[in-house]
Structure formats: structure tokens, C-alpha cells
Amino acid sequence: MDLLDDHLVRARASGAVFARTVATPPWGLRLGGSIQLAVHAVVRGRGWLWFDDDSQSPMELSPGDVTLVRGGPDHYIGHEPGADCLEPEEFRERHRRDGRADDPRATVFLCGAYRFSGDIGSGLLDALPQVLPLSAAVGDPLRDVIGLLSRELASPEPGQPTVLDRLLDILLVLAIRTSFRQSATAPRWYRASADPRLNAALQAMHEDAGHPWSVPELAEISGLSRAAFARTFRDALGQTPMQYLTDWRMTLARDYLRNGELGLAKIAHVIGYGSPYAFAAAFRRHHGDPPGAWRQRELTRTSSPPAGDRSHLRQHGEPSASRV
């Protein structure tokens, strides 16, 4: 098991391909900030991406590049910065015939979106910058995936939804992996997992959070003395091994409580507490509320998704159930 894969699976990252779009100038598309993670790639021609915030300069989108945009503020893509931008449904209607005209000025681009669930998903998103441009050089797998996506979207074929889901999954993993490699703000667990002295212990805690781990046992797995392991772990992750384990257990507990698939007794067992009472006491110490009250508050808060999100998904199709 590797930690990035574990986080992606637990975040239930689900993709919804918007479309392969052909647009002849003038063109512009507004994309709402309720999209948790948008993926844009230009296949042919040129485009620009910008925000309402003038502090961020417009970014040119070139063939072979991939740009990820984290949710929050609305963003826009168009044939030039500041172009008049339409809502997705109106944009699609305006440009639905552009693909039939072989206009050399036309831009061909792909738009995709991802939704993440729970605190694990939020942690992945928070580790990404607001905008992440990635250049795919010749021979880079990203370029190959973009080409496959474009060809697959060009015409309907049997089994196409499954193919598109898998390709968008691959695109997401390659993009996040590249971002974390290049970024000084990558999650500490990601950087620490590259250290062979810590990787085995981190994997052990993630694979079996319910095991009664101790520092001596984790140090033995790492091949270090107890003192050396504790010091190396704290230097890399900014907390002791037991603090990290407790935080990971509480993160799992919050996501289990949100999805409602497990009762308190089962959650307590899965994350390493001897009884529901021991789990409830630990959860209250960590969050200030018992698990039941916390879950009820979360359910009330998330019972209705933002209107903009609902509208956007209606226009482009519900996300698939595939997971990375």
C-alpha cells in the first residue's frame, strides 16, 4: 500500500467528464466555485484561464498542458482574457455547431471535474494550490492521457463511460503526484513516506489503524532505536508517532460518522478503541462533542448541497461512481 493511493481511495474521489468542446472565437465559459477540483486541458489551439481577482494574472492554456483549479472562487476560460463568458448550458448551445466547421481558429479543449468526500478529501484538496498548471512534455504520460481522452470523447463508443472514468482517474493521480513532488507545501505524510526509515511505520498505521501500536513496535518496523525513530518522526511530521496515530484515527472516525455506514461500536473497533465508551471519550476530548452530537450537526450542515453545485451537475451529468 502507498499513502497517496490510500488517501485517494478513502476520499472517494469520483470523476465526471464534462466534455470535449470545440469553440470558435469569440468564446468564454464560466465555471462555478462549487466544483471542488476542475481539470482543463487544451488539445488544439489556445485558451486563457482567469479569475475575478485581479491579483492573479490570466494564464494561457496551451496544447499538452493540464491545469487543475481548486474550488472556491468562480473561474473563467475563454479565447482571450476578459472575454464575455456564458453559463455552461448557454455556452453549449451557442457553440454546439462549432465542431462541424473545420475552422483553424477553433480551440479544442477538455473539461473535467472531481468531487471528494470527507476530511481526507479536504486534506488532499487543501494541499493543492488554487491553480496548478502542469506542462506535459513529449513522452510524459500526461500528454498520452490527454490524447486518449480527446479521442475517446470525439465519438460515442460502447463502454465509453468506463473508459472515461479510468482515464480521468489516471489524469488526476498523475497531476497530484506531480504537484506533490514539486511543491514545498506537499503534505508532510507524503514527504515522509519517501523516507525509507518512516515509510514502513506510516504504512502500518494506515493499513491497520485499529492495532494497539506503540512507539517501540513502530521503531522495530522501521529498523531504528526507539529514540531515533521518535526523533526522526517528529522532525519529518511535526508531531509524535502517537499524536499522528490519534489524528489519523480521528480523521477516519469523522468520515465514518459522516457516511453513516458503521455504528459507534464498529467504528471504535476499526480505529483501535476497546469500547464505544472509550471511543466516545477520546472523540469528545479531540472535538469537544460526543460522536452522536457531532454527526447530527454534520448531517444538518451537509443535508443540502449548494445550489450552484446542483445546477452545474444537472447541466453536465452526475458524477460516476468510480473511485481512484
Short mmCIF file of C-alpha atoms in Angstrom, two decimals:
data_model
loop_
_atom_site.label_atom_id
_atom_site.label_comp_id
_atom_site.label_asym_id
_atom_site.label_seq_id
_atom_site.Cartn_x
_atom_site.Cartn_y
_atom_site.Cartn_z
CA MET A 1 0.00 0.00 0.00
CA ASP A 2 1.16 3.54 -0.65
CA LEU A 3 -0.18 6.51 1.27
CA LEU A 4 -1.33 8.58 -1.72
CA ASP A 5 -3.43 5.69 -3.02
CA ASP A 6 -4.86 5.17 0.45
CA HIS A 7 -5.90 8.83 0.69
CA LEU A 8 -7.46 8.85 -2.78
CA VAL A 9 -9.48 5.70 -2.12
CA ARG A 10 -10.69 6.91 1.26
CA ALA A 11 -11.55 10.33 -0.23
CA ARG A 12 -13.90 8.55 -2.65
CA ALA A 13 -12.65 10.75 -5.46
CA SER A 14 -15.27 10.50 -8.17
CA GLY A 15 -14.92 12.00 -11.61
CA ALA A 16 -17.43 13.47 -14.01
CA VAL A 17 -16.21 14.21 -17.52
CA PHE A 18 -17.80 17.40 -18.80
CA ALA A 19 -16.97 17.26 -22.48
CA ARG A 20 -14.56 17.62 -25.31
CA THR A 21 -15.50 21.04 -26.62
CA VAL A 22 -14.81 22.79 -29.90
CA ALA A 23 -15.29 26.57 -29.74
CA THR A 24 -14.67 29.19 -32.41
CA PRO A 25 -13.85 32.74 -31.23
CA PRO A 26 -15.33 34.64 -29.60
CA TRP A 27 -15.99 32.21 -26.76
CA GLY A 28 -15.96 32.17 -22.97
CA LEU A 29 -17.18 29.80 -20.24
CA ARG A 30 -17.85 30.49 -16.56
CA LEU A 31 -17.26 27.62 -14.12
CA GLY A 32 -18.66 27.87 -10.60
CA GLY A 33 -16.51 27.73 -7.49
CA SER A 34 -18.63 24.88 -6.11
CA ILE A 35 -16.62 22.49 -8.33
CA GLN A 36 -14.16 21.02 -5.83
CA LEU A 37 -11.46 20.32 -8.40
CA ALA A 38 -11.69 21.25 -12.09
CA VAL A 39 -9.37 19.82 -14.72
CA HIS A 40 -8.73 21.68 -18.00
CA ALA A 41 -6.63 20.63 -20.97
CA VAL A 42 -6.35 22.26 -24.40
CA VAL A 43 -5.92 19.75 -27.21
CA ARG A 44 -5.68 22.20 -30.12
CA GLY A 45 -5.50 25.97 -30.36
CA ARG A 46 -5.18 28.28 -27.37
CA GLY A 47 -7.25 29.39 -24.42
CA TRP A 48 -6.95 31.55 -21.33
CA LEU A 49 -7.96 30.97 -17.70
CA TRP A 50 -8.60 33.76 -15.21
CA PHE A 51 -10.42 34.78 -12.01
CA ASP A 52 -12.33 37.85 -10.91
CA ASP A 53 -9.43 38.59 -8.57
CA ASP A 54 -7.02 40.88 -10.45
CA SER A 55 -4.17 39.78 -8.18
CA GLN A 56 -3.94 36.59 -10.24
CA SER A 57 -2.75 37.15 -13.79
CA PRO A 58 -4.57 35.34 -16.62
CA MET A 59 -2.91 32.04 -17.59
CA GLU A 60 -2.52 30.84 -21.15
CA LEU A 61 -3.63 27.26 -21.79
CA SER A 62 -1.53 25.53 -24.45
CA PRO A 63 -1.81 22.11 -26.09
CA GLY A 64 -0.32 19.36 -23.97
CA ASP A 65 -0.74 21.28 -20.71
CA VAL A 66 -3.08 20.36 -17.87
CA THR A 67 -4.44 22.89 -15.39
CA LEU A 68 -6.12 21.99 -12.10
CA VAL A 69 -8.31 24.58 -10.37
CA ARG A 70 -9.36 24.11 -6.76
CA GLY A 71 -12.87 25.13 -5.73
CA GLY A 72 -13.67 28.45 -4.09
CA PRO A 73 -13.92 31.44 -6.42
CA ASP A 74 -15.53 31.14 -9.85
CA HIS A 75 -13.11 30.86 -12.74
CA TYR A 76 -13.35 31.51 -16.44
CA ILE A 77 -11.84 30.15 -19.63
CA GLY A 78 -12.07 31.88 -22.98
CA HIS A 79 -10.37 32.72 -26.26
CA GLU A 80 -8.79 35.79 -24.62
CA PRO A 81 -8.58 37.20 -21.07
CA GLY A 82 -11.74 39.04 -20.07
CA ALA A 83 -13.88 37.55 -22.85
CA ASP A 84 -17.63 37.53 -22.25
CA CYS A 85 -18.37 34.24 -20.51
CA LEU A 86 -21.57 32.20 -20.63
CA GLU A 87 -23.05 29.74 -18.19
CA PRO A 88 -22.33 26.12 -19.21
CA GLU A 89 -25.75 25.34 -20.68
CA GLU A 90 -25.87 28.55 -22.72
CA PHE A 91 -22.26 28.04 -23.81
CA ARG A 92 -23.00 24.54 -25.02
CA GLU A 93 -26.00 25.74 -27.02
CA ARG A 94 -24.06 28.66 -28.51
CA HIS A 95 -21.17 26.50 -29.70
CA ARG A 96 -22.85 23.17 -30.42
CA ARG A 97 -22.28 23.54 -34.19
CA ASP A 98 -18.66 24.70 -33.96
CA GLY A 99 -17.33 21.17 -34.05
CA ARG A 100 -18.83 20.62 -37.50
CA ALA A 101 -16.93 23.51 -39.04
CA ASP A 102 -13.26 22.81 -39.62
CA ASP A 103 -12.22 26.31 -38.59
CA PRO A 104 -8.46 26.58 -37.97
CA ARG A 105 -9.15 29.29 -35.35
CA ALA A 106 -11.19 26.88 -33.21
CA THR A 107 -9.94 25.73 -29.84
CA VAL A 108 -10.47 22.11 -28.79
CA PHE A 109 -10.38 21.64 -25.03
CA LEU A 110 -11.36 19.16 -22.34
CA CYS A 111 -13.06 20.00 -19.05
CA GLY A 112 -13.43 17.56 -16.20
CA ALA A 113 -14.36 17.78 -12.53
CA TYR A 114 -13.73 15.86 -9.36
CA ARG A 115 -15.63 15.56 -6.12
CA PHE A 116 -14.01 14.45 -2.89
CA SER A 117 -15.65 13.40 0.34
CA GLY A 118 -14.79 13.81 3.99
CA ASP A 119 -11.80 15.21 5.81
CA ILE A 120 -9.36 13.02 3.90
CA GLY A 121 -10.60 14.51 0.64
CA SER A 122 -10.45 18.02 2.08
CA GLY A 123 -6.88 17.42 3.17
CA LEU A 124 -5.85 16.43 -0.34
CA LEU A 125 -7.53 19.48 -1.86
CA ASP A 126 -6.09 21.85 0.74
CA ALA A 127 -2.59 20.64 -0.15
CA LEU A 128 -3.04 21.83 -3.73
CA PRO A 129 -2.57 25.45 -4.84
CA GLN A 130 -5.58 27.41 -6.11
CA VAL A 131 -4.32 26.92 -9.67
CA LEU A 132 -1.90 24.19 -10.69
CA PRO A 133 -0.52 24.38 -14.25
CA LEU A 134 1.30 21.26 -15.41
CA SER A 135 3.27 21.13 -18.65
CA ALA A 136 3.28 17.73 -20.31
CA ALA A 137 6.45 17.27 -22.35
CA VAL A 138 6.74 14.79 -25.17
CA GLY A 139 6.93 11.35 -23.59
CA ASP A 140 5.14 12.49 -20.43
CA PRO A 141 2.24 10.14 -19.54
CA LEU A 142 0.04 13.22 -19.01
CA ARG A 143 0.23 14.05 -22.72
CA ASP A 144 -0.71 10.49 -23.63
CA VAL A 145 -3.73 10.53 -21.31
CA ILE A 146 -4.95 13.87 -22.73
CA GLY A 147 -4.73 12.46 -26.25
CA LEU A 148 -6.64 9.32 -25.26
CA LEU A 149 -9.33 11.39 -23.55
CA SER A 150 -9.76 13.60 -26.59
CA ARG A 151 -10.04 10.66 -28.99
CA GLU A 152 -12.47 8.83 -26.72
CA LEU A 153 -14.70 11.89 -26.42
CA ALA A 154 -14.73 12.53 -30.16
CA SER A 155 -17.48 9.97 -30.80
CA PRO A 156 -19.65 7.62 -28.69
CA GLU A 157 -18.42 4.06 -28.36
CA PRO A 158 -19.60 1.02 -26.34
CA GLY A 159 -18.25 1.10 -22.78
CA GLN A 160 -17.19 4.73 -23.12
CA PRO A 161 -18.25 5.89 -19.61
CA THR A 162 -15.97 3.29 -18.02
CA VAL A 163 -13.05 4.27 -20.27
CA LEU A 164 -13.52 7.95 -19.50
CA ASP A 165 -13.73 7.29 -15.76
CA ARG A 166 -10.45 5.38 -15.78
CA LEU A 167 -8.67 7.96 -17.92
CA LEU A 168 -9.77 10.81 -15.68
CA ASP A 169 -8.65 8.77 -12.68
CA ILE A 170 -5.20 8.40 -14.23
CA LEU A 171 -5.07 12.10 -15.11
CA LEU A 172 -5.89 13.06 -11.52
CA VAL A 173 -3.29 10.77 -9.95
CA LEU A 174 -0.54 11.90 -12.33
CA ALA A 175 -1.39 15.55 -11.70
CA ILE A 176 -1.47 15.27 -7.89
CA ARG A 177 1.71 13.20 -7.88
CA THR A 178 3.50 15.80 -9.99
CA SER A 179 2.21 18.62 -7.79
CA PHE A 180 3.31 16.99 -4.55
CA ARG A 181 6.75 16.22 -5.96
CA GLN A 182 7.29 19.83 -6.97
CA SER A 183 5.63 21.63 -4.07
CA ALA A 184 7.29 22.71 -0.85
CA THR A 185 3.80 22.64 0.74
CA ALA A 186 3.06 19.00 -0.10
CA PRO A 187 1.51 17.13 2.87
CA ARG A 188 4.06 16.10 5.43
CA TRP A 189 2.86 12.49 5.29
CA TYR A 190 3.65 12.46 1.55
CA ARG A 191 7.18 13.76 2.01
CA ALA A 192 7.77 11.47 5.00
CA SER A 193 6.61 8.43 3.04
CA ALA A 194 9.62 8.90 0.74
CA ASP A 195 11.91 8.34 3.74
CA PRO A 196 12.60 4.57 3.98
CA ARG A 197 13.09 4.97 7.74
CA LEU A 198 9.47 6.14 8.14
CA ASN A 199 7.57 4.66 5.22
CA ALA A 200 7.06 1.20 6.74
CA ALA A 201 5.74 2.61 10.03
CA LEU A 202 3.37 5.04 8.26
CA GLN A 203 2.05 2.24 6.06
CA ALA A 204 1.50 0.04 9.10
CA MET A 205 -0.56 2.72 10.87
CA HIS A 206 -2.64 3.41 7.77
CA GLU A 207 -3.22 -0.26 6.95
CA ASP A 208 -4.37 -1.14 10.46
CA ALA A 209 -5.39 1.90 12.49
CA GLY A 210 -7.13 -0.41 14.97
CA HIS A 211 -3.94 -2.14 16.06
CA PRO A 212 -2.67 -1.07 19.51
CA TRP A 213 0.51 0.45 18.13
CA SER A 214 3.33 1.52 20.41
CA VAL A 215 6.46 3.54 19.69
CA PRO A 216 8.78 0.55 20.35
CA GLU A 217 6.77 -1.60 17.91
CA LEU A 218 6.80 1.09 15.21
CA ALA A 219 10.50 1.70 15.78
CA GLU A 220 11.18 -2.01 15.29
CA ILE A 221 9.25 -1.95 12.00
CA SER A 222 11.39 0.98 10.90
CA GLY A 223 14.65 -0.67 11.91
CA LEU A 224 15.53 2.18 14.29
CA SER A 225 16.01 2.53 18.00
CA ARG A 226 13.04 3.94 19.87
CA ALA A 227 14.74 7.30 20.45
CA ALA A 228 15.99 7.60 16.85
CA PHE A 229 12.57 6.70 15.43
CA ALA A 230 10.74 9.16 17.68
CA ARG A 231 13.17 11.95 16.80
CA THR A 232 13.11 11.24 13.04
CA PHE A 233 9.31 11.00 13.02
CA ARG A 234 8.84 14.29 14.87
CA ASP A 235 11.33 16.09 12.63
CA ALA A 236 9.53 14.89 9.50
CA LEU A 237 5.89 15.18 10.57
CA GLY A 238 5.92 17.81 13.31
CA GLN A 239 4.29 15.56 15.91
CA THR A 240 4.99 12.38 17.84
CA PRO A 241 4.04 8.98 16.38
CA MET A 242 1.19 8.62 18.88
CA GLN A 243 -0.15 12.10 18.11
CA TYR A 244 -0.09 11.27 14.40
CA LEU A 245 -1.86 7.96 15.04
CA THR A 246 -4.55 9.64 17.14
CA ASP A 247 -5.12 12.33 14.50
CA TRP A 248 -5.38 9.66 11.78
CA ARG A 249 -7.85 7.65 13.87
CA MET A 250 -9.98 10.74 14.48
CA THR A 251 -9.91 11.61 10.76
CA LEU A 252 -11.17 8.11 9.96
CA ALA A 253 -13.79 8.38 12.69
CA ARG A 254 -15.18 11.66 11.31
CA ASP A 255 -15.52 10.20 7.84
CA TYR A 256 -17.14 7.02 9.17
CA LEU A 257 -19.59 9.12 11.17
CA ARG A 258 -20.43 11.24 8.12
CA ASN A 259 -21.22 8.36 5.80
CA GLY A 260 -23.23 6.50 8.44
CA GLU A 261 -22.15 3.05 7.27
CA LEU A 262 -20.84 1.94 10.67
CA GLY A 263 -22.28 2.14 14.16
CA LEU A 264 -20.29 3.52 17.10
CA ALA A 265 -19.23 0.08 18.31
CA LYS A 266 -17.87 -0.89 14.90
CA ILE A 267 -16.10 2.46 14.45
CA ALA A 268 -14.49 2.06 17.88
CA HIS A 269 -13.22 -1.40 16.92
CA VAL A 270 -11.95 -0.38 13.48
CA ILE A 271 -9.90 2.55 14.77
CA GLY A 272 -8.50 0.90 17.87
CA TYR A 273 -10.67 1.67 20.89
CA GLY A 274 -11.74 -1.08 23.24
CA SER A 275 -15.36 0.03 23.58
CA PRO A 276 -17.80 2.64 22.27
CA TYR A 277 -17.40 4.46 25.59
CA ALA A 278 -13.61 4.69 25.23
CA PHE A 279 -14.05 5.93 21.66
CA ALA A 280 -16.70 8.48 22.68
CA ALA A 281 -14.46 9.83 25.45
CA ALA A 282 -11.49 10.17 23.08
CA PHE A 283 -13.64 11.79 20.41
CA ARG A 284 -15.04 14.30 22.91
CA ARG A 285 -11.52 15.20 24.09
CA HIS A 286 -10.48 15.75 20.48
CA HIS A 287 -13.56 17.62 19.22
CA GLY A 288 -15.44 18.94 22.24
CA ASP A 289 -18.62 16.98 21.35
CA PRO A 290 -19.55 13.30 21.62
CA PRO A 291 -19.72 11.38 18.31
CA GLY A 292 -23.52 11.34 18.10
CA ALA A 293 -23.91 15.10 18.55
CA TRP A 294 -21.06 15.78 16.12
CA ARG A 295 -22.61 13.53 13.47
CA GLN A 296 -26.04 15.13 13.83
CA ARG A 297 -24.56 18.59 13.41
CA GLU A 298 -22.65 17.48 10.30
CA LEU A 299 -25.73 15.87 8.76
CA THR A 300 -27.70 19.06 9.29
CA ARG A 301 -24.93 21.15 7.77
CA THR A 302 -24.48 18.97 4.68
CA SER A 303 -28.08 17.86 4.07
CA SER A 304 -28.41 20.12 1.01
CA PRO A 305 -25.54 20.80 -1.42
CA PRO A 306 -25.02 24.34 -2.66
CA ALA A 307 -27.48 25.41 -5.34
CA GLY A 308 -24.68 26.20 -7.76
CA ASP A 309 -23.29 22.70 -7.38
CA ARG A 310 -26.67 21.08 -8.08
CA SER A 311 -27.17 23.26 -11.14
CA HIS A 312 -23.74 22.52 -12.52
CA LEU A 313 -24.14 18.78 -12.12
CA ARG A 314 -27.53 18.83 -13.80
CA GLN A 315 -26.01 20.56 -16.77
CA HIS A 316 -23.10 18.20 -17.18
CA GLY A 317 -24.31 14.87 -15.81
CA GLU A 318 -23.96 13.29 -12.41
CA PRO A 319 -20.50 12.14 -11.36
CA SER A 320 -19.78 8.48 -11.93
CA ALA A 321 -19.34 6.12 -9.01
CA SER A 322 -15.80 5.18 -9.97
CA ARG A 323 -13.06 5.64 -7.46
CA VAL A 324 -9.37 6.23 -7.95
#
